[in-house]
XYZ file of C-alpha atoms in Angstrom:
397
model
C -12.524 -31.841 -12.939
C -16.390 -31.604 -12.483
C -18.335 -32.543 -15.467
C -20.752 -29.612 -14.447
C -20.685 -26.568 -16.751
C -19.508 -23.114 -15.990
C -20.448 -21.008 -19.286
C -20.624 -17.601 -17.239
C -17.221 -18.514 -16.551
C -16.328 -19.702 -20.204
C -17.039 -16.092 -21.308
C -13.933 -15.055 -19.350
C -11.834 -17.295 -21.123
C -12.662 -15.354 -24.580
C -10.823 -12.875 -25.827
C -7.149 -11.680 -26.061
C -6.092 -11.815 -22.031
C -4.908 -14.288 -19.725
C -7.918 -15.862 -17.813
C -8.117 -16.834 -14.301
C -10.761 -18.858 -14.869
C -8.067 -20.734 -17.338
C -5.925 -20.905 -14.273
C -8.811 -22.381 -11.354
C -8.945 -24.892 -14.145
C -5.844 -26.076 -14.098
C -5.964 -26.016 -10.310
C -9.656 -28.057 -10.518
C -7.524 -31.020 -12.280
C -5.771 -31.939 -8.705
C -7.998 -29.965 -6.173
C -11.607 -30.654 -5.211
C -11.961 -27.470 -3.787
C -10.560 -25.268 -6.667
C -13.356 -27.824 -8.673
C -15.831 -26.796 -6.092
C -14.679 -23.010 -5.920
C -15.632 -22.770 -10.035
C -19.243 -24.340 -9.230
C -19.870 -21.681 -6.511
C -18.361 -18.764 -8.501
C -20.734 -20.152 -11.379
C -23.360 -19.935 -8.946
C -22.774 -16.375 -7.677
C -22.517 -14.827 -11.245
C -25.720 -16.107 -12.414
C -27.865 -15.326 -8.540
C -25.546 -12.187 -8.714
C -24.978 -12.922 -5.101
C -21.626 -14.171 -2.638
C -22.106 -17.613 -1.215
C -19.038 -16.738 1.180
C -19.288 -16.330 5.373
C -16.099 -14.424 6.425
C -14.526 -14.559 9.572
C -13.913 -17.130 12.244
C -11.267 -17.792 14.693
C -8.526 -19.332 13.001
C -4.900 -18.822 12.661
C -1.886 -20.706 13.672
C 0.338 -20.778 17.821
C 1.644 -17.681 18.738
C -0.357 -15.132 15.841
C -3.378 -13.252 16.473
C -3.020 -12.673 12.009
C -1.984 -13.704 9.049
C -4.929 -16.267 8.770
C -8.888 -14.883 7.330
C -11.395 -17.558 8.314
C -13.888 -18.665 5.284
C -16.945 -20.902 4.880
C -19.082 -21.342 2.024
C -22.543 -20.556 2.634
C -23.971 -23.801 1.179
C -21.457 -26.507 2.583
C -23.773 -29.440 1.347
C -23.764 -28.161 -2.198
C -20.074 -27.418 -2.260
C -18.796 -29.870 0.611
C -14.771 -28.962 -0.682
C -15.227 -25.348 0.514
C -16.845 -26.026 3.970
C -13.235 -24.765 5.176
C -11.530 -22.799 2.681
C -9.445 -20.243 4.653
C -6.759 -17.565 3.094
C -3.145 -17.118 4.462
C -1.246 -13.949 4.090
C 2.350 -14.565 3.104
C 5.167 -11.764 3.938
C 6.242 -10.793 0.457
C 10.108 -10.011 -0.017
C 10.880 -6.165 -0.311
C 9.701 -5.343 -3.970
C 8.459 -8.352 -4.783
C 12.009 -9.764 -6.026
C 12.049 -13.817 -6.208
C 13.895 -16.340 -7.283
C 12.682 -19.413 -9.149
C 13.694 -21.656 -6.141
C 11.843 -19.177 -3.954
C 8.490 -19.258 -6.608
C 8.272 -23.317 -6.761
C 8.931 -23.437 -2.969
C 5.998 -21.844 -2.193
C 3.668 -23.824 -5.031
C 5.220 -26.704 -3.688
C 4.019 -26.407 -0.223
C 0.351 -24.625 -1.212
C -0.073 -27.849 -3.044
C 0.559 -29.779 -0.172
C -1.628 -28.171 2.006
C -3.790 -25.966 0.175
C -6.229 -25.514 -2.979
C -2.974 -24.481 -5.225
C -4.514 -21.225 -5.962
C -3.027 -18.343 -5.072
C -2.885 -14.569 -5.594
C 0.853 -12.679 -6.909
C -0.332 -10.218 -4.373
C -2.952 -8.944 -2.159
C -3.775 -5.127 -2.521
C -1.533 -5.481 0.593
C 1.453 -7.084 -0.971
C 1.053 -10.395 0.510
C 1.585 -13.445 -1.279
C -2.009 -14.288 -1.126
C -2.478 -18.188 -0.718
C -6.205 -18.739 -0.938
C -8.388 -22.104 0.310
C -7.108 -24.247 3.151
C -8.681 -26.686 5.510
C -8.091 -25.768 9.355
C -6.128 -28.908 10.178
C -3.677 -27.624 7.685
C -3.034 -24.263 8.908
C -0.129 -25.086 11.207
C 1.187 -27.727 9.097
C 1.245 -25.203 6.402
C 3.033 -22.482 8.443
C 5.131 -25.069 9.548
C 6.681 -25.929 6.183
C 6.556 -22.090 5.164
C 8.610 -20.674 8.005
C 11.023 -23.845 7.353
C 11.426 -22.177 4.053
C 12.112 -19.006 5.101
C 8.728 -17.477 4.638
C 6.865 -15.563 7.727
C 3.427 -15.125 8.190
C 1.630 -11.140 6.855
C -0.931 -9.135 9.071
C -4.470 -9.179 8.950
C -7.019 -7.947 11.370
C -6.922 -4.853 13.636
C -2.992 -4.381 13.129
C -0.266 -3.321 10.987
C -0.727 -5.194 7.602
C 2.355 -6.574 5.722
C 4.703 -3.035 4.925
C 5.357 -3.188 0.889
C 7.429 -0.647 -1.141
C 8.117 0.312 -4.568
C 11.056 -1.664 -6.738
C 13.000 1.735 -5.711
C 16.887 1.964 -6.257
C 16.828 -1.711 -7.817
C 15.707 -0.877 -10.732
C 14.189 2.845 -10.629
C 16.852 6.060 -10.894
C 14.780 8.644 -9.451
C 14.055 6.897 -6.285
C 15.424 9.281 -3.479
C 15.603 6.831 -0.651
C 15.876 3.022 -0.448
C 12.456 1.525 -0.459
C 13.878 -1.760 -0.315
C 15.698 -1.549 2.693
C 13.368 0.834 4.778
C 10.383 -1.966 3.829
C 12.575 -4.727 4.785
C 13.550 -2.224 8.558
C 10.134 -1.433 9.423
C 8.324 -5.020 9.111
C 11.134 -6.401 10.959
C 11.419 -3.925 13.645
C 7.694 -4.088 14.221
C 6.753 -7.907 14.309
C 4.641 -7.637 17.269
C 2.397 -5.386 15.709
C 1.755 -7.259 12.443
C 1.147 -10.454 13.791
C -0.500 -9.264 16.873
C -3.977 -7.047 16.811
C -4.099 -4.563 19.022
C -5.231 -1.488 17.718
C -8.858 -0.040 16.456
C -8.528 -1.114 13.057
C -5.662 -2.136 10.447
C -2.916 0.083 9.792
C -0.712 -0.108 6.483
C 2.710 1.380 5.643
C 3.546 1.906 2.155
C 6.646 3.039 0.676
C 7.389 4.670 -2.750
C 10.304 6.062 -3.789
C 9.691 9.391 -5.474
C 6.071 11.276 -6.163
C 5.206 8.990 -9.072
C 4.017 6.815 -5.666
C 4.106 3.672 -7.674
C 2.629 1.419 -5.035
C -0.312 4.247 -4.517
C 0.391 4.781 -1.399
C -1.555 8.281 -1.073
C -4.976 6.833 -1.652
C -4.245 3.164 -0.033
C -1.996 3.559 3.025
C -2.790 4.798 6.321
C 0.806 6.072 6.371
C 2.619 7.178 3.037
C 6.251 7.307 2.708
C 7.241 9.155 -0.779
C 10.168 10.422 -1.866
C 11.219 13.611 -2.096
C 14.417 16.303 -2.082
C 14.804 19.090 -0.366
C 16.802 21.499 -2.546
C 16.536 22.448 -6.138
C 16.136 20.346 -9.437
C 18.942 19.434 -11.480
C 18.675 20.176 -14.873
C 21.430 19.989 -17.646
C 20.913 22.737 -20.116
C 22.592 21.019 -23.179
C 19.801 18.163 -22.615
C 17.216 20.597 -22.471
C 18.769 21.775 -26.053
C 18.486 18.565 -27.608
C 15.065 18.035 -26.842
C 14.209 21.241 -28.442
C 16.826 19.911 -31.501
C 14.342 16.713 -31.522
C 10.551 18.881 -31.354
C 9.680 18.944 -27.720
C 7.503 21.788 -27.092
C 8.656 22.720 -23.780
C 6.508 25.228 -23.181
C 3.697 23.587 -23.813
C 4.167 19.851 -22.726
C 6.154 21.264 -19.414
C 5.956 24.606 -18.456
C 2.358 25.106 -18.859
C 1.749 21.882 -17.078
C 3.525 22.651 -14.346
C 0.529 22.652 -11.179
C 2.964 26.099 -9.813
C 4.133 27.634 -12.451
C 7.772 26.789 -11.065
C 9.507 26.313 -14.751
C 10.293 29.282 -17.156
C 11.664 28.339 -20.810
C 13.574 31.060 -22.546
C 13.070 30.149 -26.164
C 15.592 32.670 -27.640
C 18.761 30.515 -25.320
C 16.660 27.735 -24.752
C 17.442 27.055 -21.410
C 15.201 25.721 -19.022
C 15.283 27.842 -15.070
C 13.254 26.891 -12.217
C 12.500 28.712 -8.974
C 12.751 25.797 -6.218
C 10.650 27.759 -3.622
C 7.532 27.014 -5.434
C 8.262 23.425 -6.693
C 6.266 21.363 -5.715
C 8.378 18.090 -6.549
C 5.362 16.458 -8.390
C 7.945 14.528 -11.029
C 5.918 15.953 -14.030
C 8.686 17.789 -15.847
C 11.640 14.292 -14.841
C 9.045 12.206 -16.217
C 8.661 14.021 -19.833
C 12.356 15.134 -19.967
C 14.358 11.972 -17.687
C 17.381 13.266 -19.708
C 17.469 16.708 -18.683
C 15.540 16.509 -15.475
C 16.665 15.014 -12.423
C 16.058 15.112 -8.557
C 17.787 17.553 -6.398
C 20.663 15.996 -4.684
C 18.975 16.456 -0.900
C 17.426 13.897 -0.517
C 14.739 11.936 1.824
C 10.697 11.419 2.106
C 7.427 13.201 2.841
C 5.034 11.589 5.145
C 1.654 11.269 5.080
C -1.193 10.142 7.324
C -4.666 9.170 6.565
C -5.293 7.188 3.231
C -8.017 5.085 3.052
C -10.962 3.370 0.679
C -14.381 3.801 2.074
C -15.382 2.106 5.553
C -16.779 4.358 8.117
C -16.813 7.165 6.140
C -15.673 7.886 2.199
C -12.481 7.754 0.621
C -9.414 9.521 1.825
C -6.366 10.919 0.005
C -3.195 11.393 2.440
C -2.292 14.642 4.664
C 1.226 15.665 4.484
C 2.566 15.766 8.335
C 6.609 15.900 7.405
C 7.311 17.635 4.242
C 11.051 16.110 4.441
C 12.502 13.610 6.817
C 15.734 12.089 6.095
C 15.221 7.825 5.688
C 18.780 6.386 6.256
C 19.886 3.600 6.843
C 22.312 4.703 8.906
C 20.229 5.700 11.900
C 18.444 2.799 11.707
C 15.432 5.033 10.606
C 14.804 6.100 13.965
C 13.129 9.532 13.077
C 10.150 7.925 11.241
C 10.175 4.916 13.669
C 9.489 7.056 16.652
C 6.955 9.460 15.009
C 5.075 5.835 14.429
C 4.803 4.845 17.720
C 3.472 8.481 18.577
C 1.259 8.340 16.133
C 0.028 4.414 17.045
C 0.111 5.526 20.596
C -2.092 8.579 20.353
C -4.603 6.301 17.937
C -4.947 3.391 19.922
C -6.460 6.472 22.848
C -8.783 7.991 20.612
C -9.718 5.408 18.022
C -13.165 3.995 17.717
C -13.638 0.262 16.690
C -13.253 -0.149 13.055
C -12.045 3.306 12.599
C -9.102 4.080 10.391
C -6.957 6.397 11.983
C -7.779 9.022 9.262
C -11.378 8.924 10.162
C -10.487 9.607 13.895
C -7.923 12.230 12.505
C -10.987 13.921 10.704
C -12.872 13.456 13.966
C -11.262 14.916 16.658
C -9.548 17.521 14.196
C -5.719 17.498 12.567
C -5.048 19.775 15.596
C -5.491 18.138 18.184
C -3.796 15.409 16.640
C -0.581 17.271 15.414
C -0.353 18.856 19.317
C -1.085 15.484 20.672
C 1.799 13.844 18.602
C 4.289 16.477 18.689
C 4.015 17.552 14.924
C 4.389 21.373 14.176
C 1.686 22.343 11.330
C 3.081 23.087 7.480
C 0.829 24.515 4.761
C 0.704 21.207 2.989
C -1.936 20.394 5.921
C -4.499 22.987 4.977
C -7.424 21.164 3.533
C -8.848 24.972 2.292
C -8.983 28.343 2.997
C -10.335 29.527 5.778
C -13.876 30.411 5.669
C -13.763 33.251 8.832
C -11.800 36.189 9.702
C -11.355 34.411 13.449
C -8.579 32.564 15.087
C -8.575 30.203 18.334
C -5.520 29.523 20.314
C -5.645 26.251 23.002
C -6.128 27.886 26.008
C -2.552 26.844 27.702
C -1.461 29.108 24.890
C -2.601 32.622 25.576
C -0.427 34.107 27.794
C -1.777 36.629 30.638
């Protein structure tokens, strides 16, 4: 380890919390480019300014991704970071390891690599970060030895993650796990191979709770959902009111529709299904007495982004319910992909999210141009004239 100091750094160690900085030191004691990457990171906090290029062709035979070039801006103050590139490692479906599978992969990043790494991207990669080109194939070498396949990066479909689901989660109403698991093997081609506008990620959670986010980070979101009623077992319902819930007030009135109706003189809990709007509120303050309807399946959504071309986007509902099972090999949601992909890769600016050319070209020429009929979950608001527009093929003579 450098005898230089790092006290913008040293603040980070302070305090209650686990430290990364703690953890780069560890890594500084066998790598000279973890020692290198503190200096530089010292450096940026007190300029208040990145030191990093980004970009470069790199990558390993056969993959267009998986592999994000980086060079340090000042290569003859830090010489240990002149290379220092980051590999994207497929994660397992929910993130579920064993400890052969964990020291595995330290094993070989400390062979070939800085030793730090990232438990995951915002992807869900395994995120291993600093390695000299020479080592690239080497590395990917050793890791698909292991087991281990290279994630996406670039202008194609990044690494598919999903919620823990079934495995450990009761209300899930498909299986994440193995859809997550279908999908990135089914479409290897595209994650490893850009071809497209811009990057395109699928994320999968199993009810509305949308643990992995999906609605604000995916450009396609697969959340669970059921079609028919909730389930709801009346001598539960009683017990919480035995034990002090106010039901009226920490359910009903919370309810975004108005769907739930508490009789307090029978204290039984009724709700009319056509307005639910399967949000998981009332399952996730009574799990007892609350549970999913027994049809069950996913909604999909299109469009979720962070800012690039233009601001933030929040999903569109396309398919209120689609059945995901196994059993067909998911072959609904796998061809409305490649519709979607196909009708993208037309339209789609460079650098454009498919969202942004969705909000472009308009969700109706989109949903005609993919074969989707239009539901009132795509209204974005009311309209704001008395006049409607047929596509001219439409009006008849």
């Amino acid at each position: 380890m450098t005898d230089k100091k790092t006290p913008l750094l040293d603040e980070l160690e302070k305090g209650p919390w686990p430290s990364f900085v703690t953890e780069m030191k560890k890594a500084a004691e066998k790598s000279p480019a973890a020692a290198d990457l503190l200096l530089q990171l010292e450096k940026s906090y007190r300029d208040r300014k990145g030191y990093w290029k980004h970009g470069g062709i790199v990558g390993v035979r056969g993959y267009g991704g998986g592999v994000i070039g980086r060079y340090t801006d000042l290569p003859e103050e830090f010489p240990n970071l002149t290379e220092f590139h980051t590999m994207r490692i497929n994660q397992p479906a929910g993130w579920f390891y064993n400890t052969d599978a964990l020291r595995t992969i330290c094993d070989i990043w400390e062979k070939h690599g800085s030793g730090l790494t990232n438990f995951h991207g915002s992807t869900g990669d395994i995120i291993m970060l600093g390695m000299q080109t020479e080592h690239l194939q080497p590395a990917f070498d050793d890791f698909s030895e292991a087991g281990f396949d290279l994630g996406g990066s670039g202008s194609d479909l990044r690494t598919p993650s999903c919620c823990v689901g079934p495995a450990r989660c009761e209300y899930a109403c498909y299986d994440t796990l193995d859809a997550c698991h279908n999908i990135t093997n089914t479409f290897q081609d595209e994650i490893h191979r850009p071809m497209w506008p811009y990057k395109f990620k699928i994320k999968f959670s199993g009810c509305a709770n949308d643990c992995t986010a999906s609605i604000a980070r995916s450009d396609c979101s697969v959340i669970g959902t059921w079609r028919d009623s909730l389930r709801i077992d009346q001598d539960a319902v009683k017990e919480y009111v035995a034990n002090g819930l106010n039901i009226q007030e920490r359910v009903c009135d919370k309810c975004p529709t108005s769907a739930l109706k508490f009789n307090p003189e029978t204290k039984e809990l009724t709700v009319n299904a056509e307005d639910c709007s399967r949000c998981m509120h009332c399952i996730n303050v009574m799990p007892k007495a609350i549970q999913p309807g027994k049809e069950k399946g996913a909604s999909i959504l299109i469009g979720g982004k962070s800012t690039i071309v233009l601001s933030a986007f929040m999903s569109w509902v396309i398919v209120p319910f689609m059945k995901m099972e196994s059993e067909n090999d998911y072959e609904e949601f796998k061809d409305l992909l490649n519709r979607i992909w196909d009708w993208w890769d037309e339209h789609g600016k460079t650098r454009e999210r498919i969202g942004e050319t969705i909000y472009r070209l308009g969700m109706s020429k989109f949903l005609r141009e993919v074969g989707l009929p239009a539901v009132p979950q795509m209204v974005f608001r009311p309209r704001a004239n008395p006049y409607v527009f047929w596509p001219q093929d439409e009006i008849k003579k």
